[in-house]
Amino acid sequence: MATMAVRSYFSYWMLPVLSSLVWFGMLLGMLLYWLIDSHSSVYPSMSPDQTIAYISDVGAQELKPLFIAGSAITTLTLDLSFFSELWLRHNGRLVSNSSTGEKILVLLSIFFAIVGTCGLILLSVFDTLRYPRLHVLFLLLFILGYLFSAIFICWEYQRLGIKHRQHRALRASFWLKLAFILVEFALSLVFAGSMLAGNPNVAAGFEWTIAFIFTFYILSFVIDLLPAIRTRDPRNRFGRPSDTEVANVQNSRELEAATRGFQ
């Protein structure tokens, strides 16, 4: 009975909501701790001319357990959102992936999300104070992993949106994720450039901005998983096109193209 009660209240869209709340709460807690409780302390891991702490500087001190726990919960629940979407599409709870290309894109997005997950968890464990080189390596894995994951899932939604124009949520999710890719990529270039140019305060400011914007990327998966509420009833589920139906559509398109050639 208890299990049935949990299932009746649980919905898959709650996973990215939980992930975003944990991530935002962790960042806000760390920022406020540095500003208020520690009075904007200059930590040992900060450079001599640095007055704004990186997230990693705060996470290498008293709040390291919070940094590790928050990073792990955030990424693991986000990865569960990826796997849930794959399962829901396979079972007709969401619009199905009807081509091999779409399925490959899904698997690539999940693979790089796992790479990003490993990067974030490891960078929180191997902090910038004690393991500076490993920390930078895992930071790159985190950023590049989730950036490539976003590119592949955005590509998937672009293909789905073309095939299923009646489902506006697909287009909305595509544009939100595309905006995330462009904004985060631009900010990441400024962040990296500021670090290389020896401007740690500018780089730290952009790092906090990039991290907070990541919250909205996580929340974009609510749009993806929300339609599964209406398909709990098997009668409302999306049907997967059979091979015959796909072949008929392709043949009709080829016939239409050939007919245009004679006009």
Tab-separated table of C-alpha atoms in Angstrom:
chain	number	residue	atom	x	y	z
A	1	MET	CA	0.000	0.000	0.000
A	2	ALA	CA	2.803	2.408	0.873
A	3	THR	CA	4.500	1.774	-2.476
A	4	MET	CA	1.273	2.438	-4.359
A	5	ALA	CA	0.750	5.662	-2.419
A	6	VAL	CA	4.257	6.867	-3.334
A	7	ARG	CA	3.676	6.037	-7.002
A	8	SER	CA	0.392	7.940	-7.031
A	9	TYR	CA	2.108	11.119	-5.830
A	10	PHE	CA	5.434	10.719	-7.657
A	11	SER	CA	5.846	12.040	-11.177
A	12	TYR	CA	8.982	12.047	-13.306
A	13	TRP	CA	9.048	15.837	-13.698
A	14	MET	CA	9.846	16.043	-9.970
A	15	LEU	CA	13.372	14.695	-10.628
A	16	PRO	CA	14.695	17.817	-12.416
A	17	VAL	CA	12.832	20.028	-9.921
A	18	LEU	CA	14.641	18.293	-7.046
A	19	SER	CA	17.943	18.482	-8.914
A	20	SER	CA	17.577	22.227	-9.596
A	21	LEU	CA	16.521	23.025	-6.028
A	22	VAL	CA	19.501	21.169	-4.569
A	23	TRP	CA	21.904	22.846	-7.003
A	24	PHE	CA	20.514	26.353	-6.504
A	25	GLY	CA	20.291	25.897	-2.730
A	26	MET	CA	23.873	24.655	-2.537
A	27	LEU	CA	25.228	27.569	-4.580
A	28	LEU	CA	23.203	30.167	-2.700
A	29	GLY	CA	24.227	28.692	0.650
A	30	MET	CA	27.907	28.713	-0.293
A	31	LEU	CA	27.751	32.271	-1.637
A	32	LEU	CA	25.939	33.638	1.414
A	33	TYR	CA	28.296	31.779	3.733
A	34	TRP	CA	31.294	33.412	2.074
A	35	LEU	CA	29.715	36.880	2.012
A	36	ILE	CA	28.106	36.907	5.474
A	37	ASP	CA	29.498	34.232	7.771
A	38	SER	CA	33.130	34.416	6.679
A	39	HIS	CA	32.977	38.167	5.853
A	40	SER	CA	34.354	37.645	2.333
A	41	SER	CA	37.417	35.806	3.606
A	42	VAL	CA	40.518	35.419	1.481
A	43	TYR	CA	41.117	31.672	1.439
A	44	PRO	CA	44.567	30.009	1.124
A	45	SER	CA	43.624	28.687	-2.341
A	46	MET	CA	43.047	32.225	-3.662
A	47	SER	CA	45.746	34.152	-5.537
A	48	PRO	CA	47.307	37.266	-3.933
A	49	ASP	CA	45.330	39.742	-6.093
A	50	GLN	CA	42.029	37.811	-5.813
A	51	THR	CA	39.197	39.234	-3.693
A	52	ILE	CA	36.223	37.266	-5.102
A	53	ALA	CA	36.266	33.567	-4.202
A	54	TYR	CA	35.662	30.876	-6.780
A	55	ILE	CA	32.997	28.307	-5.969
A	56	SER	CA	35.836	25.842	-5.540
A	57	ASP	CA	37.583	28.127	-3.031
A	58	VAL	CA	34.512	28.079	-0.802
A	59	GLY	CA	33.998	24.360	-1.422
A	60	ALA	CA	37.548	23.538	-0.325
A	61	GLN	CA	36.949	24.849	3.206
A	62	GLU	CA	34.314	24.212	5.892
A	63	LEU	CA	31.535	23.677	3.347
A	64	LYS	CA	33.314	20.871	1.484
A	65	PRO	CA	30.795	18.220	2.737
A	66	LEU	CA	27.946	20.402	1.417
A	67	PHE	CA	29.750	20.847	-1.898
A	68	ILE	CA	30.256	17.106	-2.334
A	69	ALA	CA	26.737	16.116	-1.255
A	70	GLY	CA	25.050	18.852	-3.294
A	71	SER	CA	27.056	18.053	-6.428
A	72	ALA	CA	26.337	14.322	-6.129
A	73	ILE	CA	22.583	14.720	-5.529
A	74	THR	CA	22.235	17.306	-8.306
A	75	THR	CA	23.956	15.294	-10.995
A	76	LEU	CA	22.559	11.892	-10.020
A	77	THR	CA	18.954	13.143	-10.046
A	78	LEU	CA	19.632	14.925	-13.339
A	79	ASP	CA	21.010	11.700	-14.820
A	80	LEU	CA	17.889	9.909	-13.570
A	81	SER	CA	15.894	12.471	-15.570
A	82	PHE	CA	17.841	11.460	-18.693
A	83	PHE	CA	17.242	7.753	-18.106
A	84	SER	CA	13.570	8.385	-17.253
A	85	GLU	CA	13.058	10.205	-20.524
A	86	LEU	CA	14.654	7.325	-22.430
A	87	TRP	CA	12.388	4.819	-20.655
A	88	LEU	CA	9.254	6.954	-21.114
A	89	ARG	CA	9.872	7.374	-24.842
A	90	HIS	CA	10.487	3.661	-25.248
A	91	ASN	CA	7.178	2.838	-23.536
A	92	GLY	CA	5.025	5.402	-25.333
A	93	ARG	CA	4.682	7.684	-22.329
A	94	LEU	CA	6.401	10.390	-24.396
A	95	VAL	CA	6.751	10.850	-28.154
A	96	SER	CA	8.898	7.943	-29.299
A	97	ASN	CA	12.246	8.080	-31.070
A	98	SER	CA	11.420	6.546	-34.435
A	99	SER	CA	14.842	6.590	-36.091
A	100	THR	CA	18.249	5.128	-35.359
A	101	GLY	CA	19.781	8.593	-35.501
A	102	GLU	CA	17.534	9.868	-32.708
A	103	LYS	CA	18.359	6.865	-30.537
A	104	ILE	CA	22.088	7.427	-31.064
A	105	LEU	CA	21.701	11.072	-30.070
A	106	VAL	CA	19.912	10.028	-26.868
A	107	LEU	CA	22.667	7.593	-25.935
A	108	LEU	CA	25.359	10.175	-26.653
A	109	SER	CA	23.594	12.772	-24.498
A	110	ILE	CA	23.373	10.278	-21.618
A	111	PHE	CA	27.029	9.256	-22.026
A	112	PHE	CA	28.300	12.838	-21.864
A	113	ALA	CA	25.955	13.621	-18.970
A	114	ILE	CA	27.612	10.770	-17.053
A	115	VAL	CA	31.022	12.241	-17.968
A	116	GLY	CA	29.856	15.599	-16.602
A	117	THR	CA	28.539	13.916	-13.467
A	118	CYS	CA	31.886	12.236	-12.803
A	119	GLY	CA	33.655	15.534	-13.415
A	120	LEU	CA	31.545	17.500	-10.927
A	121	ILE	CA	31.636	14.896	-8.173
A	122	LEU	CA	35.392	14.388	-8.552
A	123	LEU	CA	36.174	18.131	-8.616
A	124	SER	CA	34.225	18.563	-5.384
A	125	VAL	CA	36.234	15.747	-3.773
A	126	PHE	CA	39.637	16.744	-5.181
A	127	ASP	CA	39.433	20.375	-4.098
A	128	THR	CA	41.411	23.243	-5.548
A	129	LEU	CA	43.476	23.747	-2.376
A	130	ARG	CA	44.976	20.256	-2.099
A	131	TYR	CA	44.705	18.937	-5.677
A	132	PRO	CA	44.817	22.004	-7.995
A	133	ARG	CA	45.763	20.151	-11.212
A	134	LEU	CA	43.248	17.342	-10.774
A	135	HIS	CA	40.619	19.911	-9.850
A	136	VAL	CA	41.101	21.820	-13.125
A	137	LEU	CA	40.987	18.551	-15.098
A	138	PHE	CA	37.689	17.503	-13.505
A	139	LEU	CA	36.299	21.016	-13.987
A	140	LEU	CA	36.920	20.656	-17.719
A	141	LEU	CA	35.216	17.240	-17.700
A	142	PHE	CA	32.187	18.732	-15.948
A	143	ILE	CA	31.809	21.699	-18.315
A	144	LEU	CA	32.536	19.835	-21.546
A	145	GLY	CA	30.512	16.782	-20.514
A	146	TYR	CA	27.291	18.664	-19.913
A	147	LEU	CA	27.896	21.023	-22.824
A	148	PHE	CA	28.206	18.134	-25.290
A	149	SER	CA	25.268	16.393	-23.619
A	150	ALA	CA	23.158	19.517	-24.166
A	151	ILE	CA	24.236	19.690	-27.825
A	152	PHE	CA	23.178	16.098	-28.525
A	153	ILE	CA	19.868	16.340	-26.675
A	154	CYS	CA	19.150	19.626	-28.428
A	155	TRP	CA	19.838	17.925	-31.760
A	156	GLU	CA	17.438	15.132	-30.779
A	157	TYR	CA	14.672	17.599	-29.937
A	158	GLN	CA	15.226	19.446	-33.189
A	159	ARG	CA	14.568	16.209	-35.098
A	160	LEU	CA	11.576	15.303	-32.925
A	161	GLY	CA	10.110	18.794	-33.320
A	162	ILE	CA	10.218	18.549	-37.101
A	163	LYS	CA	8.436	15.187	-37.121
A	164	HIS	CA	5.863	16.102	-34.452
A	165	ARG	CA	5.034	19.756	-35.040
A	166	GLN	CA	1.763	19.369	-33.139
A	167	HIS	CA	3.665	18.971	-29.857
A	168	ARG	CA	4.765	22.496	-28.963
A	169	ALA	CA	6.633	21.315	-25.867
A	170	LEU	CA	9.284	19.760	-28.130
A	171	ARG	CA	9.992	23.077	-29.821
A	172	ALA	CA	9.959	24.964	-26.522
A	173	SER	CA	12.465	22.527	-25.032
A	174	PHE	CA	14.657	22.764	-28.140
A	175	TRP	CA	14.846	26.560	-28.020
A	176	LEU	CA	15.488	26.627	-24.267
A	177	LYS	CA	18.332	24.133	-24.554
A	178	LEU	CA	19.769	25.921	-27.591
A	179	ALA	CA	19.732	29.201	-25.655
A	180	PHE	CA	21.516	27.451	-22.784
A	181	ILE	CA	24.219	26.109	-25.115
A	182	LEU	CA	24.887	29.497	-26.708
A	183	VAL	CA	24.860	31.476	-23.453
A	184	GLU	CA	26.940	29.004	-21.456
A	185	PHE	CA	29.447	28.570	-24.285
A	186	ALA	CA	29.928	32.331	-24.575
A	187	LEU	CA	30.269	32.757	-20.809
A	188	SER	CA	32.669	29.813	-20.597
A	189	LEU	CA	34.929	31.457	-23.184
A	190	VAL	CA	34.981	34.678	-21.143
A	191	PHE	CA	35.601	32.653	-17.969
A	192	ALA	CA	38.532	30.773	-19.507
A	193	GLY	CA	39.922	33.932	-21.109
A	194	SER	CA	39.795	35.813	-17.807
A	195	MET	CA	41.653	33.006	-16.041
A	196	LEU	CA	44.363	32.879	-18.714
A	197	ALA	CA	44.668	36.682	-18.712
A	198	GLY	CA	45.242	36.719	-14.952
A	199	ASN	CA	41.935	38.347	-13.955
A	200	PRO	CA	40.720	36.016	-11.172
A	201	ASN	CA	37.985	38.351	-9.892
A	202	VAL	CA	36.367	38.606	-13.322
A	203	ALA	CA	36.715	34.843	-13.809
A	204	ALA	CA	35.182	34.127	-10.399
A	205	GLY	CA	32.204	36.339	-11.151
A	206	PHE	CA	31.576	34.550	-14.426
A	207	GLU	CA	31.981	31.149	-12.740
A	208	TRP	CA	29.184	31.934	-10.278
A	209	THR	CA	27.021	33.215	-13.161
A	210	ILE	CA	27.605	30.071	-15.259
A	211	ALA	CA	26.772	27.859	-12.283
A	212	PHE	CA	23.514	29.657	-11.475
A	213	ILE	CA	22.401	29.575	-15.133
A	214	PHE	CA	22.908	25.800	-15.073
A	215	THR	CA	19.852	25.727	-12.767
A	216	PHE	CA	17.599	26.797	-15.654
A	217	TYR	CA	19.027	24.097	-17.920
A	218	ILE	CA	18.091	21.492	-15.310
A	219	LEU	CA	14.583	22.974	-15.059
A	220	SER	CA	14.120	22.684	-18.837
A	221	PHE	CA	13.719	18.923	-18.346
A	222	VAL	CA	10.472	19.578	-16.494
A	223	ILE	CA	8.994	20.527	-19.883
A	224	ASP	CA	10.251	17.241	-21.330
A	225	LEU	CA	8.851	14.984	-18.593
A	226	LEU	CA	5.616	16.817	-17.789
A	227	PRO	CA	3.585	15.260	-20.668
A	228	ALA	CA	4.075	11.830	-19.048
A	229	ILE	CA	1.388	12.801	-16.517
A	230	ARG	CA	-1.298	12.506	-19.205
A	231	THR	CA	-0.055	9.132	-20.423
A	232	ARG	CA	-0.297	7.174	-17.170
A	233	ASP	CA	-3.419	5.686	-18.672
A	234	PRO	CA	-2.305	3.246	-21.419
A	235	ARG	CA	-5.148	4.495	-23.632
A	236	ASN	CA	-3.502	7.936	-23.864
A	237	ARG	CA	-0.024	6.763	-24.758
A	238	PHE	CA	1.850	7.589	-27.929
A	239	GLY	CA	1.973	4.826	-30.488
A	240	ARG	CA	5.303	3.925	-32.026
A	241	PRO	CA	5.193	3.823	-35.838
A	242	SER	CA	5.713	0.381	-37.281
A	243	ASP	CA	8.366	-0.333	-39.883
A	244	THR	CA	5.649	-0.505	-42.509
A	245	GLU	CA	4.310	2.934	-41.614
A	246	VAL	CA	7.796	4.444	-41.698
A	247	ALA	CA	8.460	2.835	-45.080
A	248	ASN	CA	5.151	4.139	-46.443
A	249	VAL	CA	6.004	7.683	-45.353
A	250	GLN	CA	9.441	7.441	-46.981
A	251	ASN	CA	7.966	6.032	-50.201
A	252	SER	CA	5.364	8.785	-50.356
A	253	ARG	CA	8.062	11.421	-49.946
A	254	GLU	CA	10.185	9.834	-52.678
A	255	LEU	CA	7.154	9.673	-54.977
A	256	GLU	CA	6.347	13.310	-54.297
A	257	ALA	CA	9.955	14.329	-55.046
A	258	ALA	CA	9.945	12.323	-58.291
A	259	THR	CA	6.632	13.877	-59.356
A	260	ARG	CA	8.001	17.378	-58.801
A	261	GLY	CA	10.917	16.505	-61.058
A	262	PHE	CA	8.532	15.948	-64.024
A	263	GLN	CA	6.687	19.228	-63.450
